């Protein structure tokens, strides 16, 4: 099992577009007692896992068109789990996913299990 490594400083928004910053401000928030993603709020003590994934696209011309033209590249999902409950942000950019996961790694009061796309934020096996 991999766990997010606690970060020493909050991630910067310098590499994000104005649209990405607006999306993050609309769908994500952290406080000392909770984390909110896409309208669902969990107390930190209830969070059991974080997961990221590359959004699946059919391997045909229509899938290529959606991925390259409509979305402008690869898209990702991020999910926060609290037992049998989940909050998911689908089909967004890697930069948005990195910012959300790294912000959680900075603010979370304890180590959180992480699975999914490698390189999003530092992880450890302990």
PDB file of C-alpha atoms in Angstrom:
ATOM      1  CA  UNK A   1       0.000   0.000   0.000  1.00  0.00           C
ATOM      2  CA  UNK A   2       1.308   3.449  -0.923  1.00  0.00           C
ATOM      3  CA  UNK A   3       0.700   6.509   1.232  1.00  0.00           C
ATOM      4  CA  UNK A   4       0.918  10.180   0.321  1.00  0.00           C
ATOM      5  CA  UNK A   5       4.026  11.821   1.718  1.00  0.00           C
ATOM      6  CA  UNK A   6       3.186  14.953   3.668  1.00  0.00           C
ATOM      7  CA  UNK A   7       4.417  17.986   1.729  1.00  0.00           C
ATOM      8  CA  UNK A   8       6.289  20.829   3.410  1.00  0.00           C
ATOM      9  CA  UNK A   9       4.588  23.560   1.387  1.00  0.00           C
ATOM     10  CA  UNK A  10       1.293  24.005  -0.409  1.00  0.00           C
ATOM     11  CA  UNK A  11       1.389  23.593  -4.191  1.00  0.00           C
ATOM     12  CA  UNK A  12       1.544  26.730  -6.310  1.00  0.00           C
ATOM     13  CA  UNK A  13      -1.064  27.699  -8.875  1.00  0.00           C
ATOM     14  CA  UNK A  14       1.550  29.322 -11.149  1.00  0.00           C
ATOM     15  CA  UNK A  15       1.388  26.521 -13.749  1.00  0.00           C
ATOM     16  CA  UNK A  16      -2.419  26.427 -13.840  1.00  0.00           C
ATOM     17  CA  UNK A  17      -4.616  28.266 -16.324  1.00  0.00           C
ATOM     18  CA  UNK A  18      -7.305  30.647 -15.102  1.00  0.00           C
ATOM     19  CA  UNK A  19      -9.915  28.038 -16.101  1.00  0.00           C
ATOM     20  CA  UNK A  20      -8.156  25.353 -14.052  1.00  0.00           C
ATOM     21  CA  UNK A  21      -7.912  27.659 -11.025  1.00  0.00           C
ATOM     22  CA  UNK A  22     -11.614  28.533 -11.349  1.00  0.00           C
ATOM     23  CA  UNK A  23     -12.517  24.820 -11.530  1.00  0.00           C
ATOM     24  CA  UNK A  24     -10.441  24.016  -8.438  1.00  0.00           C
ATOM     25  CA  UNK A  25     -12.034  26.896  -6.530  1.00  0.00           C
ATOM     26  CA  UNK A  26     -15.497  25.650  -7.530  1.00  0.00           C
ATOM     27  CA  UNK A  27     -15.109  21.950  -6.702  1.00  0.00           C
ATOM     28  CA  UNK A  28     -12.378  21.587  -4.065  1.00  0.00           C
ATOM     29  CA  UNK A  29     -11.769  22.882  -0.556  1.00  0.00           C
ATOM     30  CA  UNK A  30      -9.816  21.831   2.513  1.00  0.00           C
ATOM     31  CA  UNK A  31     -10.204  22.965   6.105  1.00  0.00           C
ATOM     32  CA  UNK A  32      -8.559  21.725   9.290  1.00  0.00           C
ATOM     33  CA  UNK A  33     -11.527  19.407   9.848  1.00  0.00           C
ATOM     34  CA  UNK A  34     -12.627  18.329   6.350  1.00  0.00           C
ATOM     35  CA  UNK A  35     -12.027  17.992   2.640  1.00  0.00           C
ATOM     36  CA  UNK A  36     -14.624  18.746  -0.049  1.00  0.00           C
ATOM     37  CA  UNK A  37     -14.562  17.459  -3.615  1.00  0.00           C
ATOM     38  CA  UNK A  38     -17.292  18.078  -6.157  1.00  0.00           C
ATOM     39  CA  UNK A  39     -19.889  18.977  -3.525  1.00  0.00           C
ATOM     40  CA  UNK A  40     -19.193  16.069  -1.159  1.00  0.00           C
ATOM     41  CA  UNK A  41     -17.530  16.805   2.182  1.00  0.00           C
ATOM     42  CA  UNK A  42     -15.749  14.279   4.382  1.00  0.00           C
ATOM     43  CA  UNK A  43     -14.205  14.745   7.807  1.00  0.00           C
ATOM     44  CA  UNK A  44     -10.483  13.938   7.649  1.00  0.00           C
ATOM     45  CA  UNK A  45     -10.885  11.044  10.073  1.00  0.00           C
ATOM     46  CA  UNK A  46     -13.396   9.422   7.689  1.00  0.00           C
ATOM     47  CA  UNK A  47     -11.156   9.532   4.587  1.00  0.00           C
ATOM     48  CA  UNK A  48      -9.908   6.009   3.848  1.00  0.00           C
ATOM     49  CA  UNK A  49      -8.206   6.368   0.442  1.00  0.00           C
ATOM     50  CA  UNK A  50      -7.372   8.648  -2.475  1.00  0.00           C
ATOM     51  CA  UNK A  51      -7.292   7.407  -6.034  1.00  0.00           C
ATOM     52  CA  UNK A  52      -6.454   8.845  -9.447  1.00  0.00           C
ATOM     53  CA  UNK A  53      -6.985   7.267 -12.852  1.00  0.00           C
ATOM     54  CA  UNK A  54      -6.558   8.049 -16.513  1.00  0.00           C
ATOM     55  CA  UNK A  55      -9.975   8.523 -18.109  1.00  0.00           C
ATOM     56  CA  UNK A  56     -10.746   5.671 -20.474  1.00  0.00           C
ATOM     57  CA  UNK A  57     -11.424   6.435 -24.131  1.00  0.00           C
ATOM     58  CA  UNK A  58     -12.348   3.976 -26.865  1.00  0.00           C
ATOM     59  CA  UNK A  59      -9.445   3.044 -29.129  1.00  0.00           C
ATOM     60  CA  UNK A  60     -11.183   4.143 -32.316  1.00  0.00           C
ATOM     61  CA  UNK A  61     -11.398   7.374 -34.373  1.00  0.00           C
ATOM     62  CA  UNK A  62     -14.241   8.736 -32.225  1.00  0.00           C
ATOM     63  CA  UNK A  63     -12.251   8.125 -29.023  1.00  0.00           C
ATOM     64  CA  UNK A  64      -9.188   9.779 -30.545  1.00  0.00           C
ATOM     65  CA  UNK A  65     -11.309  12.780 -31.603  1.00  0.00           C
ATOM     66  CA  UNK A  66     -12.812  13.215 -28.137  1.00  0.00           C
ATOM     67  CA  UNK A  67      -9.430  12.867 -26.422  1.00  0.00           C
ATOM     68  CA  UNK A  68      -7.387  15.088 -28.758  1.00  0.00           C
ATOM     69  CA  UNK A  69      -9.881  17.621 -30.083  1.00  0.00           C
ATOM     70  CA  UNK A  70     -12.696  17.930 -27.547  1.00  0.00           C
ATOM     71  CA  UNK A  71     -10.586  17.520 -24.393  1.00  0.00           C
ATOM     72  CA  UNK A  72      -7.219  18.662 -25.780  1.00  0.00           C
ATOM     73  CA  UNK A  73      -5.289  15.662 -24.428  1.00  0.00           C
ATOM     74  CA  UNK A  74      -5.370  13.000 -21.746  1.00  0.00           C
ATOM     75  CA  UNK A  75      -7.974  13.435 -19.016  1.00  0.00           C
ATOM     76  CA  UNK A  76      -7.955  12.158 -15.440  1.00  0.00           C
ATOM     77  CA  UNK A  77     -10.297  11.324 -12.576  1.00  0.00           C
ATOM     78  CA  UNK A  78      -9.667  11.833  -8.864  1.00  0.00           C
ATOM     79  CA  UNK A  79     -11.648  10.180  -6.074  1.00  0.00           C
ATOM     80  CA  UNK A  80     -11.750  10.505  -2.312  1.00  0.00           C
ATOM     81  CA  UNK A  81     -13.162   7.506  -0.456  1.00  0.00           C
ATOM     82  CA  UNK A  82     -14.665   7.393   3.014  1.00  0.00           C
ATOM     83  CA  UNK A  83     -15.639   3.793   3.623  1.00  0.00           C
ATOM     84  CA  UNK A  84     -18.444   2.981   1.175  1.00  0.00           C
ATOM     85  CA  UNK A  85     -18.875   6.657   0.206  1.00  0.00           C
ATOM     86  CA  UNK A  86     -16.968   8.509  -2.482  1.00  0.00           C
ATOM     87  CA  UNK A  87     -16.483  11.926  -4.035  1.00  0.00           C
ATOM     88  CA  UNK A  88     -15.266  11.945  -7.633  1.00  0.00           C
ATOM     89  CA  UNK A  89     -14.075  14.654  -9.995  1.00  0.00           C
ATOM     90  CA  UNK A  90     -14.046  13.142 -13.498  1.00  0.00           C
ATOM     91  CA  UNK A  91     -12.478  14.193 -16.788  1.00  0.00           C
ATOM     92  CA  UNK A  92     -10.094  16.941 -15.814  1.00  0.00           C
ATOM     93  CA  UNK A  93      -6.493  17.836 -16.565  1.00  0.00           C
ATOM     94  CA  UNK A  94      -3.463  16.278 -14.957  1.00  0.00           C
ATOM     95  CA  UNK A  95      -2.473  19.691 -13.564  1.00  0.00           C
ATOM     96  CA  UNK A  96      -5.807  19.951 -11.717  1.00  0.00           C
ATOM     97  CA  UNK A  97      -5.449  16.418 -10.343  1.00  0.00           C
ATOM     98  CA  UNK A  98      -1.868  17.110  -9.236  1.00  0.00           C
ATOM     99  CA  UNK A  99      -2.916  20.314  -7.493  1.00  0.00           C
ATOM    100  CA  UNK A 100      -5.785  18.609  -5.650  1.00  0.00           C
ATOM    101  CA  UNK A 101      -3.734  15.593  -4.520  1.00  0.00           C
ATOM    102  CA  UNK A 102      -0.715  17.726  -3.537  1.00  0.00           C
ATOM    103  CA  UNK A 103      -2.953  20.109  -1.587  1.00  0.00           C
ATOM    104  CA  UNK A 104      -4.396  17.123   0.266  1.00  0.00           C
ATOM    105  CA  UNK A 105      -0.839  15.862   0.915  1.00  0.00           C
ATOM    106  CA  UNK A 106      -0.023  19.250   2.442  1.00  0.00           C
ATOM    107  CA  UNK A 107      -3.163  19.700   4.583  1.00  0.00           C
ATOM    108  CA  UNK A 108      -4.154  16.163   5.605  1.00  0.00           C
ATOM    109  CA  UNK A 109      -3.626  15.624   9.331  1.00  0.00           C
ATOM    110  CA  UNK A 110      -2.447  12.030   8.809  1.00  0.00           C
ATOM    111  CA  UNK A 111      -1.006   9.709   6.158  1.00  0.00           C
ATOM    112  CA  UNK A 112      -3.594   8.725   3.559  1.00  0.00           C
ATOM    113  CA  UNK A 113      -3.512   5.645   1.330  1.00  0.00           C
ATOM    114  CA  UNK A 114      -3.073   6.523  -2.350  1.00  0.00           C
ATOM    115  CA  UNK A 115      -3.446   4.485  -5.516  1.00  0.00           C
ATOM    116  CA  UNK A 116      -3.432   5.354  -9.166  1.00  0.00           C
ATOM    117  CA  UNK A 117      -1.360   7.441 -11.527  1.00  0.00           C
ATOM    118  CA  UNK A 118       2.321   7.580 -10.601  1.00  0.00           C
ATOM    119  CA  UNK A 119       4.124  10.907 -10.280  1.00  0.00           C
ATOM    120  CA  UNK A 120       1.093  12.912  -9.140  1.00  0.00           C
ATOM    121  CA  UNK A 121       2.597  13.474  -5.669  1.00  0.00           C
ATOM    122  CA  UNK A 122       5.353  11.780  -3.656  1.00  0.00           C
ATOM    123  CA  UNK A 123       4.334   8.503  -2.015  1.00  0.00           C
ATOM    124  CA  UNK A 124       5.957   6.031   0.383  1.00  0.00           C
ATOM    125  CA  UNK A 125       5.292   2.418   1.199  1.00  0.00           C
ATOM    126  CA  UNK A 126       5.237   3.029   4.953  1.00  0.00           C
TER     127      UNK A 126
END
